[in-house]
Amino acid sequence: MPDRKMFWRIMRRLLSANRGRLFVILLALGAGAAITAALLNLQVDAQRRLTTEFRTFGANVVIAPQDTRASTEAPQSVNDSLFADLAEGIDSSSIPKAEFLYGIVDAAKVPGARDQKPGASTKVILAGFGYSGSRPEQVLSPALVAAAQEEASSDALACEVGQRAAVSLQLRTGDMVALTNGSRRVSCHVQVLPSIGGAEDSQIFLELPATQTLLDQPRRISLIQLSVPGTPQQIQNYIASLRFPGADVRPIRQFTEGEAKIYDRISGILSATVGLVLVLTALCVMAAMTNVAMERRNDVGLMKAIGGATRRVLRLFLAEAAILGLTGGMLGAAVGILLSMWLGKAVFGIAARPRLIVYPVAVALTIIVAIAGAYPLRRLANIRPAAVFRGEA
């Protein structure tokens, strides 16, 4: 007990002496901890942020029929119950999914109150679609999702028409269009979609069951699009777990590979910057500790003269460095996490989410840097009490 009291009494004296130099050390450690915590928090949050941003681009996994066109001219399709037959242990309930059935039909404008003459019949691509999941806009264009949800609230059959198809058929929202495939025919109310900028602008969209009936392909689909959450590696693992007879499962590589490359580059740059900051912080602490060691020669000589072991003396100074590292780390890491939230707002437009794991990691790294920066204090182990008392250098 007396030794413990003496230890903390000496520690208080050490921390209260040379306040100017210790403040410089504490400032260097705090600044290093702040930058380290900010960069680490951005690095951890960048993966979630990139995943969220890439999901807004649409589906990243496609399930399509195997290419067997060499042996048959029939349109390629699979059974629409395919995705329900998942491997055991795979949770697919929350994954946004869209199913499509494509076909060529004849489309013609139905005469109404404004137009007495029927429109000319034109071949168009009919895309029957259905979707599920909590966020269908991740696999379908938001305009199509909004139109489909509005259609669901109405009892009348409706179809969504792309911009180019609407111009070709001279259709406007509220018109009726007749879709014909041989002897089969359906009429639906038109809702013209805003320009999407892709192939969808030339297509007419209809609910999947009506499309299957019109094309005489009950329980068949041409394509399944999924928006699988997670990192690129998690997406690859999910794809590897899916096995369907007669169907291929493949990623949309420009999304999955692009996400992985961007994150690897961001992570590499941030990791290298964190390493550089820690090295520079250690050098700053080491320079200040060198001056502290020179000023404490007399104190160390006195401690040794009254029987203090070299190991205990060094332990005192290492404990002092650890306390400075702990104090600077706790203060700096808190500031750094707030700084990362501001940087996230400036870079991504949304504040970075604070990650609790970053705080203890940044504090631990700061303590390690403080102890490593105290290396010059090892010179105090070679001090001889007699030489100090004689005033020798």
CSV table of C-alpha atoms in Angstrom, one decimal:
chain,number,residue,atom,x,y,z
A,1,MET,CA,0.0,0.0,0.0
A,2,PRO,CA,2.8,2.5,0.8
A,3,ASP,CA,4.5,1.7,-2.5
A,4,ARG,CA,1.3,2.3,-4.3
A,5,LYS,CA,0.8,5.7,-2.6
A,6,MET,CA,4.4,6.6,-3.3
A,7,PHE,CA,3.9,5.6,-6.9
A,8,TRP,CA,1.0,7.9,-7.5
A,9,ARG,CA,2.6,10.7,-5.5
A,10,ILE,CA,5.6,10.6,-7.7
A,11,MET,CA,3.4,10.3,-10.8
A,12,ARG,CA,1.5,13.5,-9.8
A,13,ARG,CA,4.9,15.3,-9.4
A,14,LEU,CA,6.1,14.1,-12.8
A,15,LEU,CA,2.9,15.3,-14.5
A,16,SER,CA,2.9,18.6,-12.7
A,17,ALA,CA,6.5,19.4,-13.6
A,18,ASN,CA,7.5,20.5,-17.1
A,19,ARG,CA,4.0,21.5,-17.9
A,20,GLY,CA,4.9,23.2,-21.1
A,21,ARG,CA,6.6,20.2,-22.6
A,22,LEU,CA,4.0,17.8,-21.4
A,23,PHE,CA,1.3,20.0,-22.9
A,24,VAL,CA,3.1,19.8,-26.2
A,25,ILE,CA,3.2,16.0,-25.9
A,26,LEU,CA,-0.5,15.9,-25.0
A,27,LEU,CA,-1.4,18.2,-27.9
A,28,ALA,CA,0.6,16.0,-30.4
A,29,LEU,CA,-1.1,12.9,-29.1
A,30,GLY,CA,-4.5,14.5,-29.1
A,31,ALA,CA,-4.1,15.7,-32.7
A,32,GLY,CA,-2.8,12.3,-33.8
A,33,ALA,CA,-5.7,10.6,-32.1
A,34,ALA,CA,-8.3,13.0,-33.7
A,35,ILE,CA,-7.0,12.4,-37.2
A,36,THR,CA,-6.7,8.7,-36.6
A,37,ALA,CA,-10.2,8.3,-35.3
A,38,ALA,CA,-11.6,10.5,-38.1
A,39,LEU,CA,-9.9,8.4,-40.8
A,40,LEU,CA,-10.8,5.1,-39.2
A,41,ASN,CA,-14.4,6.1,-38.8
A,42,LEU,CA,-14.6,7.2,-42.4
A,43,GLN,CA,-12.9,3.9,-43.5
A,44,VAL,CA,-15.4,1.8,-41.6
A,45,ASP,CA,-18.4,3.9,-42.7
A,46,ALA,CA,-17.2,4.1,-46.4
A,47,GLN,CA,-18.0,0.4,-46.9
A,48,ARG,CA,-21.6,0.9,-45.8
A,49,ARG,CA,-21.8,4.2,-47.7
A,50,LEU,CA,-20.5,2.6,-50.9
A,51,THR,CA,-22.9,-0.3,-50.6
A,52,THR,CA,-25.8,2.0,-50.1
A,53,GLU,CA,-24.8,4.2,-53.1
A,54,PHE,CA,-24.3,1.2,-55.4
A,55,ARG,CA,-27.6,-0.3,-54.4
A,56,THR,CA,-29.3,2.8,-55.8
A,57,PHE,CA,-28.0,1.9,-59.3
A,58,GLY,CA,-30.3,-1.1,-59.4
A,59,ALA,CA,-30.0,-4.9,-59.3
A,60,ASN,CA,-26.6,-6.5,-58.8
A,61,VAL,CA,-27.5,-10.2,-59.4
A,62,VAL,CA,-29.3,-11.7,-62.3
A,63,ILE,CA,-30.9,-15.1,-62.6
A,64,ALA,CA,-31.6,-16.0,-66.3
A,65,PRO,CA,-32.3,-19.2,-68.3
A,66,GLN,CA,-29.3,-21.1,-69.5
A,67,ASP,CA,-28.5,-20.3,-73.2
A,68,THR,CA,-30.0,-23.2,-75.2
A,69,ARG,CA,-30.8,-21.4,-78.4
A,70,ALA,CA,-28.5,-23.7,-80.4
A,71,SER,CA,-31.0,-26.5,-79.8
A,72,THR,CA,-34.3,-24.7,-79.9
A,73,GLU,CA,-35.8,-21.5,-81.3
A,74,ALA,CA,-38.3,-21.3,-78.4
A,75,PRO,CA,-38.0,-18.2,-76.2
A,76,GLN,CA,-35.9,-18.8,-73.2
A,77,SER,CA,-37.8,-18.8,-69.9
A,78,VAL,CA,-37.9,-20.6,-66.5
A,79,ASN,CA,-40.7,-21.5,-64.1
A,80,ASP,CA,-41.7,-18.5,-61.9
A,81,SER,CA,-41.5,-20.7,-58.8
A,82,LEU,CA,-37.7,-21.0,-59.3
A,83,PHE,CA,-36.7,-18.5,-56.7
A,84,ALA,CA,-38.9,-20.1,-54.0
A,85,ASP,CA,-36.7,-23.2,-54.2
A,86,LEU,CA,-33.7,-21.8,-52.4
A,87,ALA,CA,-31.0,-23.7,-50.7
A,88,GLU,CA,-31.5,-24.3,-47.0
A,89,GLY,CA,-30.4,-21.5,-44.7
A,90,ILE,CA,-30.7,-18.7,-47.2
A,91,ASP,CA,-32.8,-15.8,-46.1
A,92,SER,CA,-34.4,-14.2,-49.2
A,93,SER,CA,-37.4,-12.6,-47.7
A,94,SER,CA,-35.8,-9.1,-47.4
A,95,ILE,CA,-34.0,-9.2,-50.7
A,96,PRO,CA,-35.6,-6.9,-53.3
A,97,LYS,CA,-36.6,-9.0,-56.3
A,98,ALA,CA,-38.1,-8.3,-59.7
A,99,GLU,CA,-39.4,-10.9,-62.2
A,100,PHE,CA,-39.8,-10.2,-65.9
A,101,LEU,CA,-41.3,-11.9,-68.9
A,102,TYR,CA,-40.6,-10.5,-72.3
A,103,GLY,CA,-42.4,-10.9,-75.6
A,104,ILE,CA,-43.3,-9.2,-78.9
A,105,VAL,CA,-46.9,-8.1,-79.3
A,106,ASP,CA,-49.0,-5.9,-81.5
A,107,ALA,CA,-50.0,-2.6,-79.9
A,108,ALA,CA,-52.6,-0.2,-81.2
A,109,LYS,CA,-54.3,2.8,-79.7
A,110,VAL,CA,-58.0,2.3,-78.8
A,111,PRO,CA,-60.2,5.1,-80.1
A,112,GLY,CA,-61.8,7.1,-77.4
A,113,ALA,CA,-63.6,10.4,-76.9
A,114,ARG,CA,-60.7,12.5,-78.2
A,115,ASP,CA,-59.7,10.2,-81.1
A,116,GLN,CA,-62.4,8.5,-83.1
A,117,LYS,CA,-60.0,6.6,-85.4
A,118,PRO,CA,-58.0,3.6,-84.0
A,119,GLY,CA,-54.3,3.9,-84.1
A,120,ALA,CA,-52.0,1.9,-86.4
A,121,SER,CA,-50.8,-1.4,-85.0
A,122,THR,CA,-47.1,-1.5,-84.2
A,123,LYS,CA,-44.8,-4.3,-82.9
A,124,VAL,CA,-43.6,-3.5,-79.4
A,125,ILE,CA,-41.7,-5.2,-76.6
A,126,LEU,CA,-44.0,-6.2,-73.8
A,127,ALA,CA,-42.4,-6.6,-70.4
A,128,GLY,CA,-44.4,-8.3,-67.8
A,129,PHE,CA,-43.1,-7.6,-64.3
A,130,GLY,CA,-43.7,-8.3,-60.7
A,131,TYR,CA,-41.7,-7.4,-57.6
A,132,SER,CA,-41.3,-8.1,-54.0
A,133,GLY,CA,-39.1,-6.9,-51.1
A,134,SER,CA,-39.1,-3.9,-48.8
A,135,ARG,CA,-37.4,-1.6,-51.4
A,136,PRO,CA,-38.4,-2.5,-54.9
A,137,GLU,CA,-36.8,0.8,-56.2
A,138,GLN,CA,-33.5,-1.0,-55.9
A,139,VAL,CA,-34.4,-3.4,-58.7
A,140,LEU,CA,-36.8,-1.2,-60.7
A,141,SER,CA,-36.8,2.4,-61.8
A,142,PRO,CA,-38.5,4.6,-59.2
A,143,ALA,CA,-41.0,5.9,-61.8
A,144,LEU,CA,-42.1,2.4,-62.7
A,145,VAL,CA,-42.5,1.5,-59.0
A,146,ALA,CA,-44.6,4.6,-58.4
A,147,ALA,CA,-46.8,3.8,-61.4
A,148,ALA,CA,-47.2,0.2,-60.4
A,149,GLN,CA,-48.2,1.1,-56.9
A,150,GLU,CA,-50.7,3.6,-58.2
A,151,GLU,CA,-52.0,0.9,-60.5
A,152,ALA,CA,-52.4,-1.5,-57.6
A,153,SER,CA,-54.8,0.9,-56.0
A,154,SER,CA,-57.1,0.8,-59.0
A,155,ASP,CA,-59.3,-2.0,-60.2
A,156,ALA,CA,-58.8,-1.3,-63.9
A,157,LEU,CA,-55.9,-3.0,-65.7
A,158,ALA,CA,-53.2,-0.5,-66.4
A,159,CYS,CA,-49.9,-0.6,-68.3
A,160,GLU,CA,-46.9,1.7,-68.2
A,161,VAL,CA,-45.6,2.9,-71.5
A,162,GLY,CA,-42.0,4.1,-72.1
A,163,GLN,CA,-41.4,7.5,-73.7
A,164,ARG,CA,-40.4,6.3,-77.2
A,165,ALA,CA,-43.1,3.7,-77.3
A,166,ALA,CA,-45.7,6.4,-76.3
A,167,VAL,CA,-44.5,8.7,-79.1
A,168,SER,CA,-44.6,5.9,-81.7
A,169,LEU,CA,-48.1,4.9,-80.7
A,170,GLN,CA,-49.3,8.5,-80.1
A,171,LEU,CA,-50.3,7.7,-76.6
A,172,ARG,CA,-50.9,9.9,-73.6
A,173,THR,CA,-51.7,9.2,-70.0
A,174,GLY,CA,-55.3,8.1,-69.7
A,175,ASP,CA,-55.6,6.6,-73.2
A,176,MET,CA,-56.4,3.0,-73.9
A,177,VAL,CA,-54.1,0.6,-75.8
A,178,ALA,CA,-54.9,-2.8,-77.1
A,179,LEU,CA,-52.2,-5.5,-76.9
A,180,THR,CA,-52.6,-8.5,-79.2
A,181,ASN,CA,-50.8,-11.8,-79.5
A,182,GLY,CA,-52.5,-14.0,-82.1
A,183,SER,CA,-56.0,-14.6,-80.9
A,184,ARG,CA,-55.3,-13.2,-77.4
A,185,ARG,CA,-56.0,-9.6,-76.7
A,186,VAL,CA,-56.0,-7.3,-73.6
A,187,SER,CA,-56.7,-3.6,-73.3
A,188,CYS,CA,-55.2,-1.5,-70.6
A,189,HIS,CA,-55.2,2.2,-69.4
A,190,VAL,CA,-52.0,4.0,-70.4
A,191,GLN,CA,-49.7,5.7,-67.9
A,192,VAL,CA,-46.7,7.3,-69.8
A,193,LEU,CA,-43.4,7.0,-67.9
A,194,PRO,CA,-40.9,9.7,-67.7
A,195,SER,CA,-37.7,9.1,-69.8
A,196,ILE,CA,-35.5,6.5,-68.1
A,197,GLY,CA,-32.7,6.7,-70.6
A,198,GLY,CA,-32.5,3.0,-71.4
A,199,ALA,CA,-34.2,0.2,-73.2
A,200,GLU,CA,-37.2,0.7,-71.0
A,201,ASP,CA,-38.2,3.8,-73.0
A,202,SER,CA,-39.2,1.5,-75.9
A,203,GLN,CA,-41.2,-1.0,-73.9
A,204,ILE,CA,-44.7,-1.4,-72.5
A,205,PHE,CA,-44.9,-2.7,-69.0
A,206,LEU,CA,-47.8,-4.9,-67.8
A,207,GLU,CA,-48.4,-6.9,-64.6
A,208,LEU,CA,-46.8,-10.3,-64.8
A,209,PRO,CA,-50.0,-12.5,-64.6
A,210,ALA,CA,-51.7,-10.6,-67.4
A,211,THR,CA,-48.5,-10.9,-69.5
A,212,GLN,CA,-48.2,-14.6,-68.9
A,213,THR,CA,-51.8,-15.0,-70.1
A,214,LEU,CA,-51.3,-12.8,-73.2
A,215,LEU,CA,-48.1,-14.5,-74.3
A,216,ASP,CA,-49.6,-18.0,-73.4
A,217,GLN,CA,-46.7,-18.7,-71.1
A,218,PRO,CA,-48.3,-19.6,-67.8
A,219,ARG,CA,-46.0,-19.7,-64.8
A,220,ARG,CA,-43.0,-18.6,-66.9
A,221,ILE,CA,-40.5,-15.8,-66.6
A,222,SER,CA,-37.6,-14.6,-68.6
A,223,LEU,CA,-35.4,-12.9,-66.0
A,224,ILE,CA,-35.0,-12.4,-62.2
A,225,GLN,CA,-33.2,-9.4,-60.9
A,226,LEU,CA,-32.0,-9.2,-57.3
A,227,SER,CA,-30.5,-6.4,-55.2
A,228,VAL,CA,-28.3,-8.4,-52.7
A,229,PRO,CA,-27.0,-6.3,-49.8
A,230,GLY,CA,-23.5,-6.7,-48.3
A,231,THR,CA,-19.9,-6.4,-49.4
A,232,PRO,CA,-18.8,-7.7,-52.8
A,233,GLN,CA,-17.4,-10.9,-51.1
A,234,GLN,CA,-20.8,-11.4,-49.3
A,235,ILE,CA,-22.6,-11.0,-52.6
A,236,GLN,CA,-20.2,-13.6,-54.2
A,237,ASN,CA,-20.9,-16.0,-51.4
A,238,TYR,CA,-24.6,-15.6,-51.8
A,239,ILE,CA,-24.4,-16.2,-55.5
A,240,ALA,CA,-22.3,-19.4,-54.9
A,241,SER,CA,-25.0,-20.7,-52.6
A,242,LEU,CA,-27.7,-20.5,-55.3
A,243,ARG,CA,-28.1,-23.5,-57.5
A,244,PHE,CA,-31.0,-23.7,-59.9
A,245,PRO,CA,-31.6,-26.3,-62.6
A,246,GLY,CA,-31.8,-24.7,-66.1
A,247,ALA,CA,-30.8,-21.3,-64.9
A,248,ASP,CA,-27.6,-19.3,-64.5
A,249,VAL,CA,-26.9,-17.0,-61.6
A,250,ARG,CA,-24.4,-14.3,-62.3
A,251,PRO,CA,-23.5,-10.9,-60.8
A,252,ILE,CA,-23.7,-7.6,-62.7
A,253,ARG,CA,-19.9,-7.2,-62.6
A,254,GLN,CA,-19.7,-3.5,-63.3
A,255,PHE,CA,-21.4,-3.0,-59.9
A,256,THR,CA,-19.9,-5.7,-57.7
A,257,GLU,CA,-16.3,-5.4,-59.1
A,258,GLY,CA,-16.6,-1.6,-59.3
A,259,GLU,CA,-17.7,-1.4,-55.6
A,260,ALA,CA,-14.8,-3.7,-54.5
A,261,LYS,CA,-12.2,-1.7,-56.4
A,262,ILE,CA,-13.4,1.6,-55.1
A,263,TYR,CA,-13.5,0.4,-51.5
A,264,ASP,CA,-10.1,-1.2,-51.8
A,265,ARG,CA,-8.6,2.1,-53.0
A,266,ILE,CA,-10.3,4.2,-50.4
A,267,SER,CA,-9.4,1.7,-47.7
A,268,GLY,CA,-5.8,1.6,-48.8
A,269,ILE,CA,-5.4,5.4,-48.9
A,270,LEU,CA,-7.0,5.9,-45.5
A,271,SER,CA,-4.9,3.0,-43.9
A,272,ALA,CA,-1.7,4.5,-45.3
A,273,THR,CA,-2.7,8.0,-44.1
A,274,VAL,CA,-3.4,6.6,-40.6
A,275,GLY,CA,0.0,4.9,-40.5
A,276,LEU,CA,1.7,8.1,-41.6
A,277,VAL,CA,-0.1,10.1,-39.0
A,278,LEU,CA,0.9,7.7,-36.2
A,279,VAL,CA,4.5,7.7,-37.3
A,280,LEU,CA,4.6,11.5,-37.3
A,281,THR,CA,2.9,11.6,-34.0
A,282,ALA,CA,5.5,9.2,-32.5
A,283,LEU,CA,8.3,11.3,-33.9
A,284,CYS,CA,6.8,14.5,-32.3
A,285,VAL,CA,6.5,12.7,-28.9
A,286,MET,CA,10.0,11.3,-29.2
A,287,ALA,CA,11.5,14.8,-29.8
A,288,ALA,CA,9.7,16.2,-26.8
A,289,MET,CA,10.6,13.2,-24.6
A,290,THR,CA,14.3,13.6,-25.5
A,291,ASN,CA,14.2,17.1,-23.9
A,292,VAL,CA,12.3,15.7,-20.9
A,293,ALA,CA,14.9,13.0,-20.4
A,294,MET,CA,17.7,15.5,-20.4
A,295,GLU,CA,15.8,17.6,-17.8
A,296,ARG,CA,15.2,14.7,-15.5
A,297,ARG,CA,18.7,13.4,-15.1
A,298,ASN,CA,19.0,14.8,-11.6
A,299,ASP,CA,15.7,13.3,-10.5
A,300,VAL,CA,16.7,9.9,-11.8
A,301,GLY,CA,20.1,10.1,-10.2
A,302,LEU,CA,18.5,10.9,-6.8
A,303,MET,CA,16.0,8.0,-7.2
A,304,LYS,CA,18.9,5.6,-7.8
A,305,ALA,CA,20.9,7.0,-5.0
A,306,ILE,CA,18.1,6.3,-2.4
A,307,GLY,CA,17.8,2.7,-3.7
A,308,GLY,CA,15.4,3.0,-6.6
A,309,ALA,CA,15.8,0.1,-9.1
A,310,THR,CA,16.4,1.0,-12.7
A,311,ARG,CA,13.4,-1.0,-13.8
A,312,ARG,CA,11.1,0.8,-11.4
A,313,VAL,CA,12.4,4.2,-12.5
A,314,LEU,CA,11.7,3.3,-16.1
A,315,ARG,CA,8.3,1.9,-15.2
A,316,LEU,CA,7.4,5.3,-13.8
A,317,PHE,CA,8.2,7.1,-17.0
A,318,LEU,CA,6.5,4.6,-19.1
A,319,ALA,CA,3.4,4.9,-16.9
A,320,GLU,CA,3.6,8.6,-17.4
A,321,ALA,CA,3.7,8.2,-21.2
A,322,ALA,CA,0.7,5.8,-21.0
A,323,ILE,CA,-1.3,8.2,-19.0
A,324,LEU,CA,-0.5,11.0,-21.5
A,325,GLY,CA,-1.5,8.6,-24.3
A,326,LEU,CA,-4.7,7.7,-22.6
A,327,THR,CA,-5.7,11.3,-21.9
A,328,GLY,CA,-4.8,12.5,-25.4
A,329,GLY,CA,-6.4,9.5,-27.0
A,330,MET,CA,-9.7,9.9,-25.2
A,331,LEU,CA,-10.0,13.6,-25.9
A,332,GLY,CA,-8.6,13.4,-29.5
A,333,ALA,CA,-10.7,10.3,-30.5
A,334,ALA,CA,-13.9,12.0,-29.4
A,335,VAL,CA,-13.0,15.1,-31.5
A,336,GLY,CA,-12.0,12.8,-34.4
A,337,ILE,CA,-15.3,11.0,-34.6
A,338,LEU,CA,-17.1,14.4,-34.7
A,339,LEU,CA,-14.7,15.5,-37.4
A,340,SER,CA,-15.4,12.4,-39.4
A,341,MET,CA,-19.1,13.1,-39.3
A,342,TRP,CA,-18.4,16.6,-40.7
A,343,LEU,CA,-16.1,15.2,-43.4
A,344,GLY,CA,-18.8,12.6,-44.3
A,345,LYS,CA,-21.3,15.4,-44.7
A,346,ALA,CA,-18.9,17.3,-46.9
A,347,VAL,CA,-17.8,14.4,-49.1
A,348,PHE,CA,-20.9,12.1,-49.3
A,349,GLY,CA,-23.6,14.7,-48.5
A,350,ILE,CA,-24.6,12.6,-45.5
A,351,ALA,CA,-22.8,12.6,-42.1
A,352,ALA,CA,-20.8,9.5,-41.4
A,353,ARG,CA,-22.3,7.3,-38.7
A,354,PRO,CA,-20.1,7.1,-35.6
A,355,ARG,CA,-18.8,3.6,-35.1
A,356,LEU,CA,-18.2,2.6,-31.4
A,357,ILE,CA,-15.4,0.2,-32.3
A,358,VAL,CA,-13.3,3.1,-33.7
A,359,TYR,CA,-13.1,4.9,-30.3
A,360,PRO,CA,-11.2,2.2,-28.3
A,361,VAL,CA,-9.1,1.4,-31.3
A,362,ALA,CA,-8.0,5.0,-31.7
A,363,VAL,CA,-7.3,5.3,-28.0
A,364,ALA,CA,-5.3,2.1,-27.9
A,365,LEU,CA,-3.2,3.2,-30.9
A,366,THR,CA,-2.5,6.5,-29.2
A,367,ILE,CA,-1.3,4.8,-26.1
A,368,ILE,CA,1.0,2.6,-28.1
A,369,VAL,CA,2.4,5.6,-29.9
A,370,ALA,CA,3.0,7.4,-26.6
A,371,ILE,CA,4.9,4.5,-25.2
A,372,ALA,CA,6.9,4.1,-28.4
A,373,GLY,CA,7.6,7.8,-28.4
A,374,ALA,CA,9.0,7.5,-24.8
A,375,TYR,CA,12.0,5.5,-26.2
A,376,PRO,CA,14.5,8.3,-25.4
A,377,LEU,CA,13.7,7.8,-21.7
A,378,ARG,CA,15.6,4.5,-21.8
A,379,ARG,CA,18.8,6.7,-21.8
A,380,LEU,CA,17.9,7.4,-18.1
A,381,ALA,CA,18.7,3.8,-17.2
A,382,ASN,CA,22.4,4.4,-17.8
A,383,ILE,CA,22.7,7.4,-15.5
A,384,ARG,CA,25.1,6.9,-12.6
A,385,PRO,CA,24.1,8.8,-9.3
A,386,ALA,CA,27.7,9.7,-8.5
A,387,ALA,CA,28.2,11.3,-11.9
A,388,VAL,CA,25.0,13.4,-11.5
A,389,PHE,CA,26.0,14.6,-8.0
A,390,ARG,CA,29.5,15.6,-9.3
A,391,GLY,CA,27.8,17.6,-12.1
A,392,GLU,CA,29.2,15.6,-14.9
A,393,ALA,CA,27.4,15.5,-18.2
